[in-house]
Amino acid sequence: MGRGMRKPVVAANWKMNGSLGLCEHFVANLARPDYADVWIFPTALHLGALAESFRDSDISVGVQNVWCEVEGAFTGEISASMVAAAGGQLALVGHSERRSLFGDSDAVVARKFKKITEAGLIPVLCVGETLEERESGLAFEAVQRQLNAVEEAWDNPAYSHVAIAYEPVWAIGTGEAATPDIAQAMQALIRNHVDQNSSGDSQAVRILYGGSVKGVGAAELIAQEDIDGFLVGGASLDVNEFNQICEAVKS
Ligand code: PEP
């Protein structure tokens, strides 16, 4: 088994950007590769429109965040089961902006992750170290801590219906992607961690790289054994640039 069994993924994290106009522009112009899965994470407000437009296609749509309960007095929040009912198929969880700006602790990320799986959505678990952690030689410890927290709350860790996005915090939105060597080294460690801590899914789990991915440079990253695709932020708002990234994962 190896890389060949894992279909590449190109995922768009629109963050707090976009409009119905951007949704329509993507529906009209997005490449629809048969060699890769394409996942779009618009704002929750735009999920329904995109899910409806892509209903009979291979493009999947998800949310950037959910709350860790099914329903109740949680003003401003949405649940994973509501996302599923609205046609969503995936949810990001643990994105570094959620962790740093909105206080999502490892424990909260673990609870959200559990609810996402219970709702039948595919979680895209985002992990990654800060610059300080990398410079202190603690990059893998940080990532491992984030993975362990989720596994502790998970009755039977089985990663076959999960994707992991390795997103070093120092590479997100900085224009400085990790080098292929740095990303590959961490992603191999993550796959090894999955191998040691779950029931035999390490060759199936797709591990994406995220952090300043653009069309230029994507081919060198995807050529690495343990990079199975990308989670793209800024460049995912430009459909031509996003299509170029899709083209780069064709091997
Ligand atoms: C992200 O936010 O998931 C991300 C990878 O952002 P960017 O591509 O802009 O670095």
Coordinates of C-alpha atoms and ligand atoms in Angstrom, one line a residue:
M1 CA 0.0 0.0 0.0
G2 CA 1.1 3.6 -0.4
R3 CA 0.4 6.9 -1.9
G4 CA -1.4 5.4 -4.9
M5 CA -4.4 4.3 -2.9
R6 CA -5.1 7.8 -1.6
K7 CA -7.0 10.1 -4.0
P8 CA -5.6 13.6 -3.8
V9 CA -7.7 16.3 -2.2
V10 CA -7.8 20.0 -3.0
A11 CA -9.8 22.0 -0.4
A12 CA -10.7 25.6 -0.2
N13 CA -11.0 27.4 3.1
W14 CA -12.7 30.7 2.3
K15 CA -12.5 31.9 5.9
M16 CA -14.8 35.0 6.5
N17 CA -14.8 35.8 2.8
G18 CA -17.1 35.3 -0.1
S19 CA -20.6 36.2 -1.3
L20 CA -23.3 34.6 -3.4
G21 CA -21.6 36.1 -6.4
L22 CA -18.4 34.3 -5.5
C23 CA -20.4 31.0 -5.1
E24 CA -21.9 31.5 -8.6
H25 CA -18.5 32.3 -10.1
F26 CA -17.0 29.1 -8.6
V27 CA -20.0 27.0 -9.8
A28 CA -19.4 28.3 -13.3
N29 CA -15.6 28.2 -13.5
L30 CA -14.3 25.6 -11.1
A31 CA -12.4 22.7 -12.7
R32 CA -14.0 19.4 -11.9
P33 CA -11.1 17.0 -11.9
D34 CA -11.8 13.3 -11.8
Y35 CA -8.3 12.5 -10.4
A36 CA -8.9 14.6 -7.2
D37 CA -11.5 15.3 -4.6
V38 CA -12.4 19.0 -4.4
W39 CA -13.8 20.3 -1.1
I40 CA -15.1 23.8 -0.5
F41 CA -15.5 25.4 2.9
P42 CA -17.4 28.7 2.4
T43 CA -19.0 30.6 5.3
A44 CA -21.9 28.8 7.0
L45 CA -24.1 31.4 5.4
H46 CA -23.1 30.3 1.9
L47 CA -23.1 26.6 2.6
G48 CA -26.6 25.9 1.5
A49 CA -26.4 27.7 -1.8
L50 CA -23.1 25.9 -2.8
A51 CA -24.3 22.5 -1.6
E52 CA -27.4 22.9 -3.8
S53 CA -25.4 24.0 -6.8
F54 CA -23.0 21.1 -6.4
R55 CA -25.7 18.5 -5.5
D56 CA -25.2 16.3 -8.5
S57 CA -21.5 16.7 -8.8
D58 CA -18.4 15.3 -7.2
I59 CA -17.6 18.6 -5.4
S60 CA -18.2 18.4 -1.7
V61 CA -19.0 21.3 0.6
G62 CA -18.4 21.8 4.3
V63 CA -18.2 24.3 7.2
Q64 CA -15.3 25.9 8.9
N65 CA -16.5 25.3 12.4
V66 CA -19.4 23.8 14.5
W67 CA -20.3 23.9 18.1
C68 CA -19.9 20.7 20.2
E69 CA -23.6 20.2 21.0
V70 CA -26.5 19.1 18.9
E71 CA -28.9 21.9 19.7
G72 CA -29.8 24.2 22.6
A73 CA -29.1 27.6 24.1
F74 CA -25.8 28.4 22.3
T75 CA -26.5 31.7 20.7
G76 CA -24.7 32.2 17.4
E77 CA -23.6 28.6 17.0
I78 CA -24.5 25.9 14.6
S79 CA -24.3 22.1 15.0
A80 CA -22.8 19.4 12.9
S81 CA -26.2 17.7 12.5
M82 CA -27.6 21.0 11.1
V83 CA -24.7 21.1 8.6
A84 CA -25.5 17.6 7.5
A85 CA -29.2 18.5 7.1
A86 CA -28.2 21.5 5.0
G87 CA -26.3 19.3 2.5
G88 CA -22.8 19.7 4.0
Q89 CA -20.5 16.7 4.0
L90 CA -17.4 17.9 5.8
A91 CA -16.3 20.2 8.6
L92 CA -12.9 21.8 9.5
V93 CA -12.0 21.4 13.1
G94 CA -9.1 22.8 15.0
H95 CA -8.1 25.4 12.5
S96 CA -5.3 27.6 14.0
E97 CA -7.4 30.7 13.7
R98 CA -10.1 29.0 15.8
R99 CA -7.5 27.9 18.3
S100 CA -5.7 31.3 18.6
L101 CA -8.6 33.8 18.0
F102 CA -11.6 32.0 19.4
G103 CA -10.0 30.0 22.2
D104 CA -10.7 26.5 20.9
S105 CA -8.6 24.4 23.3
D106 CA -7.5 20.9 22.5
A107 CA -10.4 19.7 24.7
V108 CA -13.0 21.8 22.8
V109 CA -11.6 20.6 19.5
A110 CA -11.9 17.0 20.6
R111 CA -15.6 17.6 21.6
K112 CA -16.3 19.2 18.2
F113 CA -14.5 16.4 16.4
K114 CA -16.7 13.8 18.1
K115 CA -19.9 15.6 17.2
I116 CA -18.8 16.0 13.6
T117 CA -18.2 12.2 13.3
E118 CA -21.5 11.4 15.0
A119 CA -23.3 13.6 12.5
G120 CA -21.8 11.6 9.7
L121 CA -19.7 14.4 8.4
I122 CA -16.0 14.0 7.5
P123 CA -13.8 15.9 9.9
V124 CA -10.8 17.7 8.5
L125 CA -8.7 17.9 11.7
C126 CA -6.2 20.8 11.5
V127 CA -3.0 20.5 13.4
G128 CA 0.2 22.5 13.4
E129 CA 2.9 24.1 15.5
T130 CA 3.7 27.7 16.1
L131 CA 7.0 29.3 15.1
E132 CA 8.1 29.3 18.7
E133 CA 7.4 25.6 19.0
R134 CA 9.3 24.9 15.8
E135 CA 12.3 27.0 16.9
S136 CA 12.4 25.2 20.3
G137 CA 12.4 21.8 18.6
L138 CA 8.9 21.0 19.8
A139 CA 7.0 21.0 16.6
F140 CA 6.1 17.3 16.6
E141 CA 5.3 17.4 20.3
A142 CA 2.8 20.1 19.6
V143 CA 1.2 18.3 16.7
Q144 CA 1.1 15.0 18.7
R145 CA -0.6 16.8 21.6
Q146 CA -3.3 18.0 19.3
L147 CA -3.8 14.5 17.8
N148 CA -3.7 12.8 21.2
A149 CA -6.4 15.1 22.6
V150 CA -8.8 14.1 19.8
E151 CA -8.0 10.4 20.1
E152 CA -8.6 10.4 23.9
A153 CA -12.2 11.6 23.3
W154 CA -12.7 9.2 20.4
D155 CA -14.0 5.7 21.4
N156 CA -12.2 3.9 18.7
P157 CA -9.8 6.0 16.7
A158 CA -10.3 5.0 13.1
Y159 CA -9.0 7.5 10.6
S160 CA -10.4 6.0 7.4
H161 CA -13.2 8.6 7.2
V162 CA -11.1 11.5 8.5
A163 CA -8.6 13.9 6.8
I164 CA -5.8 15.6 8.7
A165 CA -4.5 19.0 7.6
Y166 CA -1.0 19.8 8.7
E167 CA -0.9 23.6 8.8
P168 CA 2.1 25.1 10.4
V169 CA 0.9 28.3 12.0
W170 CA 4.0 30.2 10.8
A171 CA 3.0 29.3 7.2
I172 CA -0.7 30.3 7.3
G173 CA -1.4 33.6 5.5
T174 CA 2.3 34.6 5.5
G175 CA 3.1 33.9 1.8
E176 CA 5.9 31.5 3.0
A177 CA 4.8 27.9 2.5
A178 CA 6.8 25.2 4.3
T179 CA 9.4 23.6 2.1
P180 CA 8.5 20.2 0.6
D181 CA 11.1 18.7 3.0
I182 CA 9.7 20.2 6.1
A183 CA 6.1 19.4 5.2
Q184 CA 7.0 15.8 4.2
A185 CA 9.0 15.2 7.4
M186 CA 6.1 16.3 9.6
Q187 CA 3.5 14.5 7.5
A188 CA 5.4 11.2 7.7
L189 CA 5.5 11.6 11.5
I190 CA 1.8 12.2 11.5
R191 CA 1.2 9.1 9.5
N192 CA 3.4 7.1 11.8
H193 CA 1.5 8.5 14.8
V194 CA -1.8 7.3 13.1
D195 CA -0.3 3.9 12.5
Q196 CA 0.7 3.6 16.2
N197 CA -2.6 5.0 17.6
S198 CA -5.5 3.7 15.5
S199 CA -6.8 0.6 14.0
G200 CA -4.7 0.2 10.8
D201 CA -5.8 3.2 8.8
S202 CA -2.5 5.0 8.4
Q203 CA -2.2 4.2 4.7
A204 CA -5.8 5.3 4.0
V205 CA -5.9 8.6 5.9
R206 CA -5.4 11.6 3.7
I207 CA -3.0 14.1 5.1
L208 CA -3.2 17.5 3.5
Y209 CA -0.7 20.3 3.7
G210 CA -1.9 23.9 4.3
G211 CA -0.1 27.2 4.6
S212 CA 0.4 29.7 1.7
V213 CA -0.2 27.1 -1.0
K214 CA -0.4 28.6 -4.5
G215 CA -0.3 27.3 -8.0
V216 CA 3.4 27.8 -8.1
G217 CA 5.1 25.3 -5.8
A218 CA 2.2 23.0 -5.5
A219 CA 3.6 20.4 -7.8
E220 CA 6.8 20.1 -5.6
L221 CA 4.8 19.7 -2.5
I222 CA 2.4 17.1 -3.9
A223 CA 5.4 15.1 -5.2
Q224 CA 6.1 14.2 -1.5
E225 CA 5.1 10.7 -0.4
D226 CA 3.0 11.8 2.5
I227 CA 1.4 14.9 1.1
D228 CA -2.0 13.9 -0.2
G229 CA -3.4 17.3 -1.1
F230 CA -3.9 20.8 0.1
L231 CA -6.0 23.0 2.3
V232 CA -5.8 26.4 0.6
G233 CA -6.8 29.7 2.3
G234 CA -6.1 33.0 0.5
A235 CA -5.4 31.4 -3.0
S236 CA -8.7 29.5 -2.8
L237 CA -10.7 32.8 -3.4
D238 CA -9.3 33.1 -6.9
V239 CA -10.9 30.3 -9.0
N240 CA -8.1 30.4 -11.6
E241 CA -5.4 30.0 -9.0
F242 CA -7.4 27.3 -7.3
N243 CA -7.8 25.5 -10.6
Q244 CA -4.0 25.7 -11.1
I245 CA -3.6 23.9 -7.7
C246 CA -6.0 21.3 -8.8
E247 CA -4.0 20.8 -12.0
A248 CA -0.8 20.5 -10.0
V249 CA -2.1 17.4 -8.1
K250 CA -2.6 15.5 -11.3
S251 CA 0.2 13.0 -11.3
Ligands
PEP1 C1 -5.8 28.2 5.9 O1 -6.2 29.1 6.6 O2 -6.2 27.0 6.1 C2 -4.7 28.4 5.0 C3 -3.9 27.4 4.6 O3 -4.5 29.7 4.7 P1 -3.4 30.3 3.5 O4 -3.5 29.3 2.4 O5 -3.9 31.7 3.2 O6 -2.1 30.3 4.2

